[in-house]
Tab-separated table of C-alpha atoms in Angstrom:
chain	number	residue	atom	x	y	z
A	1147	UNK	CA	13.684	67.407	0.751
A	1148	UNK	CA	14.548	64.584	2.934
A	1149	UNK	CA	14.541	60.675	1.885
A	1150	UNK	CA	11.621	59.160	3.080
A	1151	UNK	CA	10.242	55.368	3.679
A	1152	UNK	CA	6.875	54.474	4.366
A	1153	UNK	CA	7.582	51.264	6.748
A	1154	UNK	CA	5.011	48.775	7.999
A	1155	UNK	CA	4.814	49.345	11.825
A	1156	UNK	CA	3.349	47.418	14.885
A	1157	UNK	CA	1.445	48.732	17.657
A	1158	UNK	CA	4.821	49.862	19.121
A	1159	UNK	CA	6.256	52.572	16.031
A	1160	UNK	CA	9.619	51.275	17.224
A	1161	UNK	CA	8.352	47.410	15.953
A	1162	UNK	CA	9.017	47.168	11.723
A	1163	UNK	CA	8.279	43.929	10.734
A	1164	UNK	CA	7.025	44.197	7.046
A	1165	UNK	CA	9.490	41.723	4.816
A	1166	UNK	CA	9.594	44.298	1.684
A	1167	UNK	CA	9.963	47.052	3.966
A	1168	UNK	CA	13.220	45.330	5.201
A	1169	UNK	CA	14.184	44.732	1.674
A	1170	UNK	CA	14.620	48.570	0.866
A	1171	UNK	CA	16.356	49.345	4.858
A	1172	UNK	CA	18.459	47.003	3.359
A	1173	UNK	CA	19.222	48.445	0.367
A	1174	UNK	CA	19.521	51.973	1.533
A	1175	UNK	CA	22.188	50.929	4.158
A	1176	UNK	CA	23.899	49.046	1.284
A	1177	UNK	CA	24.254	52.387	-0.819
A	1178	UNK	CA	24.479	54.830	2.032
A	1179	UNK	CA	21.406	56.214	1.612
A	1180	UNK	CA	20.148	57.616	5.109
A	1181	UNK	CA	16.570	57.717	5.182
A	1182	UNK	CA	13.829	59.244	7.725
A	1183	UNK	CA	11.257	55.600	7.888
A	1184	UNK	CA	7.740	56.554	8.663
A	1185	UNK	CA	6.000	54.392	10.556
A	1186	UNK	CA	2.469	53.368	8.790
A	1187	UNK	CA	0.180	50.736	10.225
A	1188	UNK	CA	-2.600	48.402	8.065
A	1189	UNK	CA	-5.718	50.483	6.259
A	1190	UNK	CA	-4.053	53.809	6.666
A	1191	UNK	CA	-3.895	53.238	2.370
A	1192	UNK	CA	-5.253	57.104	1.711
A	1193	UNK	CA	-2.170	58.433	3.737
A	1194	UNK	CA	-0.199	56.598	0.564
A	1195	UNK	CA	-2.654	57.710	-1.997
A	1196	UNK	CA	0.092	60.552	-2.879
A	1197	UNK	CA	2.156	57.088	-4.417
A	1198	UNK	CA	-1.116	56.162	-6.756
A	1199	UNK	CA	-1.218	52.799	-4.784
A	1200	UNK	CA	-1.598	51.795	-1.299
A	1201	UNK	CA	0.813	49.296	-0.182
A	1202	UNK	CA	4.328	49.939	1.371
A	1203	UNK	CA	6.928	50.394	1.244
A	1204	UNK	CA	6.907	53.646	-0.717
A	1205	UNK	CA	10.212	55.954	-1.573
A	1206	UNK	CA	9.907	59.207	-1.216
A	1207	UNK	CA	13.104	60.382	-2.581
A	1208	UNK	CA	13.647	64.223	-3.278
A	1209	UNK	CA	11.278	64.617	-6.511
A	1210	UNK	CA	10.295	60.561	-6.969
A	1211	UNK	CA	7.806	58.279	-5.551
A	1212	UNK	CA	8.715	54.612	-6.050
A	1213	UNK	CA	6.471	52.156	-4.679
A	1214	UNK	CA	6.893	47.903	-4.773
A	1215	UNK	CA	10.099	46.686	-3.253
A	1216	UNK	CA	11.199	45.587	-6.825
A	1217	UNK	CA	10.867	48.975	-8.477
A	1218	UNK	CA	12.574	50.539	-5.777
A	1219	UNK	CA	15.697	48.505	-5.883
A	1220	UNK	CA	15.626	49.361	-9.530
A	1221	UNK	CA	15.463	52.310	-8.762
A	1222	UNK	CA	17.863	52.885	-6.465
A	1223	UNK	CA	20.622	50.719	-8.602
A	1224	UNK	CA	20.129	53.043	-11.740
A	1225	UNK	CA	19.738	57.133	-9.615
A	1226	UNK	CA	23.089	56.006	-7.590
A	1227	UNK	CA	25.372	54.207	-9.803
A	1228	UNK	CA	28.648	55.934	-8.139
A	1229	UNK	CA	27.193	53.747	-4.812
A	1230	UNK	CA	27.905	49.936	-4.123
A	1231	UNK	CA	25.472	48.227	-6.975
A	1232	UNK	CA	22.755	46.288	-5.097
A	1233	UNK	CA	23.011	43.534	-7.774
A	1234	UNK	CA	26.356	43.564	-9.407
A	1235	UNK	CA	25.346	44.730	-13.513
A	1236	UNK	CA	22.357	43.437	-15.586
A	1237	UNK	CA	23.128	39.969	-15.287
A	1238	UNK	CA	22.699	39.547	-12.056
A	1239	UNK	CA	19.378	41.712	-11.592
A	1240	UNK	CA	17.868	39.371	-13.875
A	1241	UNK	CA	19.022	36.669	-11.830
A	1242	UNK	CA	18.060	37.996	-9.103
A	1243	UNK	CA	14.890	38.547	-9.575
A	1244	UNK	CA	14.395	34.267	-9.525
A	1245	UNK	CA	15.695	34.762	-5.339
A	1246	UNK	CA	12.669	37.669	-5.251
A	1247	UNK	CA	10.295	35.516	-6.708
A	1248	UNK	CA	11.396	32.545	-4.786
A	1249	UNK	CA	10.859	34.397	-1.698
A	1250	UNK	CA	7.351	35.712	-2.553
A	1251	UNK	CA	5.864	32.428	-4.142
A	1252	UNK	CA	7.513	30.140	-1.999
A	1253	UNK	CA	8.994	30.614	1.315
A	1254	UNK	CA	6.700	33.944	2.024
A	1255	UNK	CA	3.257	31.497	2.076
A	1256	UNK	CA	5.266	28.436	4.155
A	1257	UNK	CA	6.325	30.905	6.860
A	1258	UNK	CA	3.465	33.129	6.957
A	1259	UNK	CA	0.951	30.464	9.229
A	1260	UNK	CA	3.561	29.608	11.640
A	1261	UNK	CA	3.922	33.366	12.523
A	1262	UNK	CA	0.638	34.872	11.919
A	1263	UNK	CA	-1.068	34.303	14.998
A	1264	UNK	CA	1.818	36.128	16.454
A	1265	UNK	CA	1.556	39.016	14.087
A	1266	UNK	CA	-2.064	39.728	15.460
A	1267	UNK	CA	-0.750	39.994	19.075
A	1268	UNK	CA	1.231	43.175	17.996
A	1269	UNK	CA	-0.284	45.323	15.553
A	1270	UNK	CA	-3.120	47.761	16.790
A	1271	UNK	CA	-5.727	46.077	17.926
A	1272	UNK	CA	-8.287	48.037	15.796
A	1273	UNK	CA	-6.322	46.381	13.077
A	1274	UNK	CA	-7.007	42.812	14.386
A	1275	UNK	CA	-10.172	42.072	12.944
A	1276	UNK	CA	-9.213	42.955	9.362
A	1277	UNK	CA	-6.189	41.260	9.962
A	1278	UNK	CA	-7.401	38.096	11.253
A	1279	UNK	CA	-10.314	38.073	8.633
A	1280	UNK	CA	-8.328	38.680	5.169
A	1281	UNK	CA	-5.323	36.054	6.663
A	1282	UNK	CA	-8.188	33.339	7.256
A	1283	UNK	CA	-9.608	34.397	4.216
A	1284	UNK	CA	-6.693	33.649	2.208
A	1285	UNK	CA	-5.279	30.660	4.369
A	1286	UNK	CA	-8.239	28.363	4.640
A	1287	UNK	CA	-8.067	28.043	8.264
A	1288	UNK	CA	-8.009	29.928	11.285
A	1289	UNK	CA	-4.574	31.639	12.486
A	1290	UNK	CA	-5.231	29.293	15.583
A	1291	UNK	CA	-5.235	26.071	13.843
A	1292	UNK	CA	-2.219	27.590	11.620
A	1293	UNK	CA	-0.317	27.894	14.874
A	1294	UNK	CA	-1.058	24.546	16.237
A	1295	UNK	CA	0.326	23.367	13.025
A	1296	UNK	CA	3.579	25.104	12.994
A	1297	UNK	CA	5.781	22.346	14.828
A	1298	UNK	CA	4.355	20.199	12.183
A	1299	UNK	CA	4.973	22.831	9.067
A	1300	UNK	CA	8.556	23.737	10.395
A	1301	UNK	CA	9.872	20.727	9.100
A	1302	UNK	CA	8.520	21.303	5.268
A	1303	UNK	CA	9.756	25.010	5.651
A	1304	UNK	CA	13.469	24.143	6.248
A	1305	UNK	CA	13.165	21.436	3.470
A	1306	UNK	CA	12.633	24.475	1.217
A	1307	UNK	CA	15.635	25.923	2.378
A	1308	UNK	CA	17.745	23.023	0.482
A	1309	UNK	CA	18.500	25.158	-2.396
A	1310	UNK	CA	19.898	27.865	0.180
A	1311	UNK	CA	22.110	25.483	2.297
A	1312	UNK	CA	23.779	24.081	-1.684
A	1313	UNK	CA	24.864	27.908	-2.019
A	1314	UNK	CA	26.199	28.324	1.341
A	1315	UNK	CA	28.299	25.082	1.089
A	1316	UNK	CA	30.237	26.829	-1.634
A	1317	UNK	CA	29.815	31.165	-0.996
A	1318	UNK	CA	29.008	33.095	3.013
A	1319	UNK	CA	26.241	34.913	0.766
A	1320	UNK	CA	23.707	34.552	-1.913
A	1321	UNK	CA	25.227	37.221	-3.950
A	1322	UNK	CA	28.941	35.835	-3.549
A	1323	UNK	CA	32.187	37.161	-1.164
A	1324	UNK	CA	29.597	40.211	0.079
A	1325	UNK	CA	25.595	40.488	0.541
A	1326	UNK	CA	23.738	42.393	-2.054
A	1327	UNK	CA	20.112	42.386	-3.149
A	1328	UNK	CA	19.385	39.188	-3.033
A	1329	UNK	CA	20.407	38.303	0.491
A	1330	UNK	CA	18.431	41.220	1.649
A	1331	UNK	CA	15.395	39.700	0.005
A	1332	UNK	CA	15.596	36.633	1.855
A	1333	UNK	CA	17.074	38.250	5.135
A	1334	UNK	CA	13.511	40.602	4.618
A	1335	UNK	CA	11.777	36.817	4.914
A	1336	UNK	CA	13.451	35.823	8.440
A	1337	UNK	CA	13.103	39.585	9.900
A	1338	UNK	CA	9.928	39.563	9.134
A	1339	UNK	CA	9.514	36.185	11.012
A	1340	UNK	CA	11.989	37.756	14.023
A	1341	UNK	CA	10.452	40.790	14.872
A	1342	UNK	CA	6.836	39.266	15.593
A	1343	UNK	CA	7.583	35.601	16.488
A	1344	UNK	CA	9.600	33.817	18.921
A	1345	UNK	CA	9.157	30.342	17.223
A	1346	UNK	CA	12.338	28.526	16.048
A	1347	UNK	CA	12.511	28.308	12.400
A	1348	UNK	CA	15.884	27.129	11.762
A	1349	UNK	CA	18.382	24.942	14.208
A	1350	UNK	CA	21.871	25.997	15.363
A	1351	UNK	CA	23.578	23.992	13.510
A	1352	UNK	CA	21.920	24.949	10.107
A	1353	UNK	CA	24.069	26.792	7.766
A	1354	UNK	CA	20.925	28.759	6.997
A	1355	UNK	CA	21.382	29.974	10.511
A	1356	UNK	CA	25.028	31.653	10.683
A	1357	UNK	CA	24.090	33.024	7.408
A	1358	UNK	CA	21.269	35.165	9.195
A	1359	UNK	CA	23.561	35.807	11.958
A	1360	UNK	CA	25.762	37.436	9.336
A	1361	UNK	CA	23.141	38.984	7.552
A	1362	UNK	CA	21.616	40.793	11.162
A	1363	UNK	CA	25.424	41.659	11.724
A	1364	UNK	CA	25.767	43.302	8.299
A	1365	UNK	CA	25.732	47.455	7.826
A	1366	UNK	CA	26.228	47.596	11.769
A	1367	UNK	CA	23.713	45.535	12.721
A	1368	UNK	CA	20.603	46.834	11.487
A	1369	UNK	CA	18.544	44.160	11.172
A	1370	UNK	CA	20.095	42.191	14.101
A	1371	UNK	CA	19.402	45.496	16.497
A	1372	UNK	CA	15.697	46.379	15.228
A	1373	UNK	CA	13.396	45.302	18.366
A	1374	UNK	CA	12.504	41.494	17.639
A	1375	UNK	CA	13.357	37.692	19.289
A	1376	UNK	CA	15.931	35.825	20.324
A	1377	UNK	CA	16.663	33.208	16.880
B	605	UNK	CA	42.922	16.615	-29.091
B	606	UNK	CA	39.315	16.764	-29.469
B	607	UNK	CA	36.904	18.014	-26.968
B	608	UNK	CA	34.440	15.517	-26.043
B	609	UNK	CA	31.608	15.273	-23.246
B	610	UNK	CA	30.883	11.912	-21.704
B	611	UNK	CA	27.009	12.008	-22.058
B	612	UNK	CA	24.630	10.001	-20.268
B	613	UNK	CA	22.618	7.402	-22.768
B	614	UNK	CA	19.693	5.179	-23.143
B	615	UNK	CA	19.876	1.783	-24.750
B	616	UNK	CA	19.541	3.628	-27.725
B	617	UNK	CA	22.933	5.344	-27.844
B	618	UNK	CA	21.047	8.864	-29.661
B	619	UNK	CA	18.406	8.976	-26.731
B	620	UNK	CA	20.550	11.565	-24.388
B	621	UNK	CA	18.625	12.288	-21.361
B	622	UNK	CA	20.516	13.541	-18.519
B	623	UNK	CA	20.060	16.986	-16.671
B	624	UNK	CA	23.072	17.816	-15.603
B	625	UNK	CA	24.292	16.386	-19.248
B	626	UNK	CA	22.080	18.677	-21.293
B	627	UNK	CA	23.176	22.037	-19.028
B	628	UNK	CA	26.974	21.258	-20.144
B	629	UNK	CA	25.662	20.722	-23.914
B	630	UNK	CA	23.501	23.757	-24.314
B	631	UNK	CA	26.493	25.742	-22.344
B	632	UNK	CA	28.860	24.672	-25.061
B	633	UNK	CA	26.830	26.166	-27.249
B	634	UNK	CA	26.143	28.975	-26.052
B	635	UNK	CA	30.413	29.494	-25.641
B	636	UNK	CA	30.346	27.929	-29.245
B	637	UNK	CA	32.344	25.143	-28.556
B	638	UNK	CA	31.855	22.251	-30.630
B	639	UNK	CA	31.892	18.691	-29.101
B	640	UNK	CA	32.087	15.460	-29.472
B	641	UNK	CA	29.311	13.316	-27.115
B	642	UNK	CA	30.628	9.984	-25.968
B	643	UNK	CA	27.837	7.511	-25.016
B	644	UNK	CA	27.903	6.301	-21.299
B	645	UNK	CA	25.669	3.929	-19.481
B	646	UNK	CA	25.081	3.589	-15.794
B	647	UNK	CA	27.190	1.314	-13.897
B	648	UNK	CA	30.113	2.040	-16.324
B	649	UNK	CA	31.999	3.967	-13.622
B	650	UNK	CA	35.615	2.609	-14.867
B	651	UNK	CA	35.373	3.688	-18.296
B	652	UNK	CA	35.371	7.274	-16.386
B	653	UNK	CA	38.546	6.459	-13.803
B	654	UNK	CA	40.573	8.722	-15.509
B	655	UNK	CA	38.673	11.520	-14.322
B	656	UNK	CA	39.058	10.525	-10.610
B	657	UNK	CA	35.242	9.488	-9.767
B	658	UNK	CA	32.389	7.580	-11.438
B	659	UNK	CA	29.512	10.248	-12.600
B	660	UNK	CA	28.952	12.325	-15.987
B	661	UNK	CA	29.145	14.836	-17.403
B	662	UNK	CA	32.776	14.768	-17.663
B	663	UNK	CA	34.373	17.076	-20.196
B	664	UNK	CA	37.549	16.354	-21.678
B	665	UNK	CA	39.290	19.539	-23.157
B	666	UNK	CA	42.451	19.173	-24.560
B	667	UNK	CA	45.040	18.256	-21.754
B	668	UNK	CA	41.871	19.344	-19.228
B	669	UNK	CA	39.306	16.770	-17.316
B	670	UNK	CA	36.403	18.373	-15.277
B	671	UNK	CA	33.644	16.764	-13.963
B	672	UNK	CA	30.124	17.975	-12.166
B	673	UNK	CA	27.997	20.195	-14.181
B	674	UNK	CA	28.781	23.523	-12.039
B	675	UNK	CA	32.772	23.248	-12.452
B	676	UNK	CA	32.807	22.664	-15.798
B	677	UNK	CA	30.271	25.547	-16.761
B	678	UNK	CA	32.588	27.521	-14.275
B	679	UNK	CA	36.145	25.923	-15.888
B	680	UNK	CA	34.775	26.992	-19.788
B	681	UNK	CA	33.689	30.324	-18.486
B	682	UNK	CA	37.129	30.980	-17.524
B	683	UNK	CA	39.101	29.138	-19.849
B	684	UNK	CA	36.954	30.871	-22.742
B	685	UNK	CA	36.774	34.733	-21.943
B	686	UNK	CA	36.546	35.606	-25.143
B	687	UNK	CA	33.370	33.676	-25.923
B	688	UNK	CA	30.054	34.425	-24.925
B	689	UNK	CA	30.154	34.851	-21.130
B	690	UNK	CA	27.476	31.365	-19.296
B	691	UNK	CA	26.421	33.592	-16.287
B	692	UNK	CA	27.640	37.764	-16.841
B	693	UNK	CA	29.808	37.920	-14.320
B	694	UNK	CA	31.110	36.990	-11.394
B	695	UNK	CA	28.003	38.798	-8.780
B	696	UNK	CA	25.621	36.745	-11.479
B	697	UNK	CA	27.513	33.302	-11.669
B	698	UNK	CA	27.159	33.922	-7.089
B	699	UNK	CA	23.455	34.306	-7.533
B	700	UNK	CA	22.858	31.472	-10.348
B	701	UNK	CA	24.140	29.299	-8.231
B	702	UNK	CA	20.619	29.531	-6.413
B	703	UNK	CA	19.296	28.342	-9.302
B	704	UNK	CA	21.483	25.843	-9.597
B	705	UNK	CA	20.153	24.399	-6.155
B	706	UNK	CA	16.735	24.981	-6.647
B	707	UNK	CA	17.071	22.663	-9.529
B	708	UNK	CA	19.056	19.796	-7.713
B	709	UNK	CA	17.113	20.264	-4.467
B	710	UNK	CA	13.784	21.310	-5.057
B	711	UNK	CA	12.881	20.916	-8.446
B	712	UNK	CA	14.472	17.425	-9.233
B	713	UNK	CA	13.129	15.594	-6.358
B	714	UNK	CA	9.747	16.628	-7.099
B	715	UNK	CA	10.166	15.215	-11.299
B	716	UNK	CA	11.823	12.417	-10.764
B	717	UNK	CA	8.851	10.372	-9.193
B	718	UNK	CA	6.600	11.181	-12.097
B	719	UNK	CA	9.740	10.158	-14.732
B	720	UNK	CA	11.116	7.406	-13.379
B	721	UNK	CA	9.215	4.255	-14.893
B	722	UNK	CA	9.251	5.686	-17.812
B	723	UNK	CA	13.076	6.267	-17.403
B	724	UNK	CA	13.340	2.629	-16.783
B	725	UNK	CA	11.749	1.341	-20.278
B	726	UNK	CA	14.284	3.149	-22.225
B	727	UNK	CA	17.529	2.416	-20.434
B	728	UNK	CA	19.216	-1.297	-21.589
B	729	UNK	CA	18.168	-3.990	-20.382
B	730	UNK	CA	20.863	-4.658	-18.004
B	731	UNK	CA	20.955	-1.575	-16.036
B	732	UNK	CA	16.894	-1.763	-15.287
B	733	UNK	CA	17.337	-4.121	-12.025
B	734	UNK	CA	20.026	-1.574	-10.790
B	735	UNK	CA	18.141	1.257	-11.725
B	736	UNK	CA	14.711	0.219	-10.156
B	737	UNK	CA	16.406	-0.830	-6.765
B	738	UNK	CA	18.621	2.501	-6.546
B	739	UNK	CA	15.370	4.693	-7.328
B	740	UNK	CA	13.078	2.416	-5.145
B	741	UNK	CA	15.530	2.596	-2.265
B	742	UNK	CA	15.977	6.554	-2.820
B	743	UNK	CA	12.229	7.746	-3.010
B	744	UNK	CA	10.947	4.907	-0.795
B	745	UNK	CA	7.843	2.801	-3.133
B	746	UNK	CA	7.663	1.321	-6.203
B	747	UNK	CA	8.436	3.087	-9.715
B	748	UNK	CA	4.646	2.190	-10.287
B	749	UNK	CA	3.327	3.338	-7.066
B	750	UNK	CA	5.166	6.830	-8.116
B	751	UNK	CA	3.802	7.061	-11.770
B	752	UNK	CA	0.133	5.709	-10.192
B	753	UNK	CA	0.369	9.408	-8.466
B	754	UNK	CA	1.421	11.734	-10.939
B	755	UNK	CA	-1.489	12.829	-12.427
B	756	UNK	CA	-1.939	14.075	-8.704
B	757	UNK	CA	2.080	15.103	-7.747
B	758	UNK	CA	1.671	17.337	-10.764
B	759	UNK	CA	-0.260	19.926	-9.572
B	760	UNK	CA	2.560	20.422	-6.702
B	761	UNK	CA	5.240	20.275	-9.218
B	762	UNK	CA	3.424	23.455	-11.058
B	763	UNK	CA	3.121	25.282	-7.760
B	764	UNK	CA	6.840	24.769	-7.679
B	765	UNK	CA	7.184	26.766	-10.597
B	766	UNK	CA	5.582	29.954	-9.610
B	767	UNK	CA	8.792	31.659	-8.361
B	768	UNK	CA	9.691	30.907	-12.181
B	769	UNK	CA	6.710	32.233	-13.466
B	770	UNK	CA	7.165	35.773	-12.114
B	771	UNK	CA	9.947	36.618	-13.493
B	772	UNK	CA	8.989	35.252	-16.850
B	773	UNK	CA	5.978	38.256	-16.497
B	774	UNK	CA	9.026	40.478	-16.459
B	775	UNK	CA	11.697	39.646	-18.722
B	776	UNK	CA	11.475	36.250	-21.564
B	777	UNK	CA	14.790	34.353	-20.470
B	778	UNK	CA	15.797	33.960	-16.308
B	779	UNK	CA	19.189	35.747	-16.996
B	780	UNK	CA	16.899	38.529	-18.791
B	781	UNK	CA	17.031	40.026	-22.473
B	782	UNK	CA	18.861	36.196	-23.414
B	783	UNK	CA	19.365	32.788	-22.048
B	784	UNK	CA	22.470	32.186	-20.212
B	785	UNK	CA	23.474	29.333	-17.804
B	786	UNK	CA	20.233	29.630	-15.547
B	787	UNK	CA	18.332	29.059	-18.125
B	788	UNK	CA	20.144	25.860	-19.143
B	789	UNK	CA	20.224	24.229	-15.685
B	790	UNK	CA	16.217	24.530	-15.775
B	791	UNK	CA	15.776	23.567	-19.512
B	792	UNK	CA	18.170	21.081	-18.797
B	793	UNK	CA	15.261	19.823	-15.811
B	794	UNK	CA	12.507	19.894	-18.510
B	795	UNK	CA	14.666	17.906	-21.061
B	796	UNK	CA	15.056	15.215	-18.811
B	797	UNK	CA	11.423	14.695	-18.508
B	798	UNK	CA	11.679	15.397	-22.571
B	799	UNK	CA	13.363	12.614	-23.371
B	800	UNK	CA	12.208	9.783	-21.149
B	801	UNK	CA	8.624	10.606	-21.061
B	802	UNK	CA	5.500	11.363	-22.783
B	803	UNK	CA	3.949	12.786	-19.089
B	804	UNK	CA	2.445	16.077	-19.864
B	805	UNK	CA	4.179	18.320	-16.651
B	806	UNK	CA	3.202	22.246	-18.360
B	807	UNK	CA	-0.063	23.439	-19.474
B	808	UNK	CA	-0.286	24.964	-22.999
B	809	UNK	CA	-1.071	28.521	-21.090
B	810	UNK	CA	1.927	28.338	-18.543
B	811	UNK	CA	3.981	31.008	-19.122
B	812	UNK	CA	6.830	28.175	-18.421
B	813	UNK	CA	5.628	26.611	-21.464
B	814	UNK	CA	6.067	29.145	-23.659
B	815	UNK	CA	9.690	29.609	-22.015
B	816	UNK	CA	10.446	26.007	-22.779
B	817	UNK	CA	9.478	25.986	-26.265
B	818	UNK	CA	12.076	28.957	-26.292
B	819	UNK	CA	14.781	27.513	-24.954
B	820	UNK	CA	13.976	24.358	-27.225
B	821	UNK	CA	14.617	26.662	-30.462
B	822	UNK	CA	17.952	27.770	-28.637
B	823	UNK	CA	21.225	27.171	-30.488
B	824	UNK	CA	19.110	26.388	-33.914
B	825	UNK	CA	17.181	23.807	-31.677
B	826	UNK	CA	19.907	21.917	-29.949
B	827	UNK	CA	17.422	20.432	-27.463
B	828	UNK	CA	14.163	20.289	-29.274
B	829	UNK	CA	16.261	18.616	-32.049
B	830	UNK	CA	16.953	15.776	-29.586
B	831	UNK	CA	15.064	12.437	-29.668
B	832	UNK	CA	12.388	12.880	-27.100
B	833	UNK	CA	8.355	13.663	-26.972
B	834	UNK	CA	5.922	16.201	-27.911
B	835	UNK	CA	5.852	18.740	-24.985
């Protein structure tokens, strides 16, 4: 039975922009995992009710189901030990799991306004209303007004980024000499931002910037040759 | 020769209340390396020439002077195999070095406004007019303006946390099953605020509280032990 991915897709199949989703490409390119990704768009949740949930991404490897980009990783580390670890041992998948967090309760809910408006112009458009209502739901505000804020919000966004740049100074990854799980996690974040939006989130001259260079340049480019923007 | 730390004080020599201090004492510890704290004022950069620059911690070990917090957790990691390991390896010590600037970056500028005149009461009397201008200078208004908005720049320094607060749903310490350095660089954050002021930063229900009151009973209560308020 092949490996399978359930992948967040645009109106284009060819257009995968879901952050988690990325996390697991990632991952499977880091152990050498090839894997069929099936494109899946918003709402299509009973075409996932095989997983007992209805969010991707969702493994379908052989025999297992693993939903929740988390679990997966997990998962992954501990049914292919002989492969490159995605975190380096126990100690570091704890630690890791602070970048994971870090990326879902902080940078994910800075980025997301200045990219959602964006978003809307490329998934299906029987999609947009939903997608436009729960966003604005959550949000406060319309994804308009979110968008005229963005040159505004950029600047708080990259402040975040401090902690990033202090690592940089001293490593070329997050997870030391080589990227591993946690630079995926965060490389998820600004792939997620590339393949929707052309808006500038980080300068040239930001070491935040050659580090995503290097990150779309890793495992032969796949995130840096996936259909997305000019950053 | 004795190993001794060159500790950061308050007028009253037992009042110990720097970060970056406290991570080097609850890592020696944790390696269970006892030490002697030397007492050290601001402004008393010469008495710390010998170690080539003007800032604590500095550890003195033996024929060995390191200063900065991250080199000397790094130097007694490697000079101390045999002890209990500060990070688990080298792919964790790469990715608690986020941590690391999360603390200096993110978290610190955010506690420091709500400390700070409270800071000032207990230092000597001496250093106050030094103190007050550096901090004025650094955050731009008064030390009063700055405590006059706490009650407000709290609930921002809580949404900081969150990233912190998932993984606590997960496992109890941030390097997982036990605390380990990234767990001292953040209770080292929390002591600061410990020792200088009475400012109530967690709620009783915050899963960060109930980490903190761990990490106080650490090392038969090395840091809760420590002059400082009821958190």
């Amino acid at each position: 039975m092949a490996r399978q991915l359930y992948d967040l897709a645009s109106a284009d199949p060819a257009l995968r922009f879901s952050p988690y989703c990325w996390r697991i490409r990632l991952a499977l390119a880091h152990k050498g995992l090839p894997v069929e990704t099936i494109p899946w768009r918003f709402t299509e949740t009973e075409r996932l009710a095989f997983s007992g949930q209805g969010l991707v991404p969702v493994l379908v490897d052989g025999e297992r189901v693993v939903h929740e980009s988390w679990a997966i990783a997990e998962y992954l580390d501990a049914a292919y030990p002989d492969r490159p670890s995605l975190f380096g041992g126990p100690a570091a998948q704890a630690v890791t799991r602070f970048v994971n967090g870090w990326a879902d309760a902080t940078l994910h809910p800075a980025l997301a306004p200045m990219i959602l408006r964006d978003l809307l112009d490329v998934i299906l458009p029987e999609h947009r209303a939903y997608f436009r209502e729960s966003r604005e739901r959550r949000f406060g505000r319309t994804l308009e007004a979110m968008a005229a804020e963005r040159d505004q919000a950029v600047t708080g966004f990259r402040r975040l980024l401090q902690p990033l740049r202090l690592v940089l100074r001293a490593q070329p990854f997050l997870a030391g000499a080589a990227p591993a799980y946690a630079d995926y996690i965060l490389l998820g974040t600004f792939q997620w931002a590339r393949c929707v939006s052309g808006f500038r989130l980080l300068e040239g001259d930001d070491p935040v910037h050659a580090w995503r260079a290097r990150m779309l340049d890793a495992h032969d480019g796949l995130a840096g040759r996936a259909p997305g923007h000019e950053v």
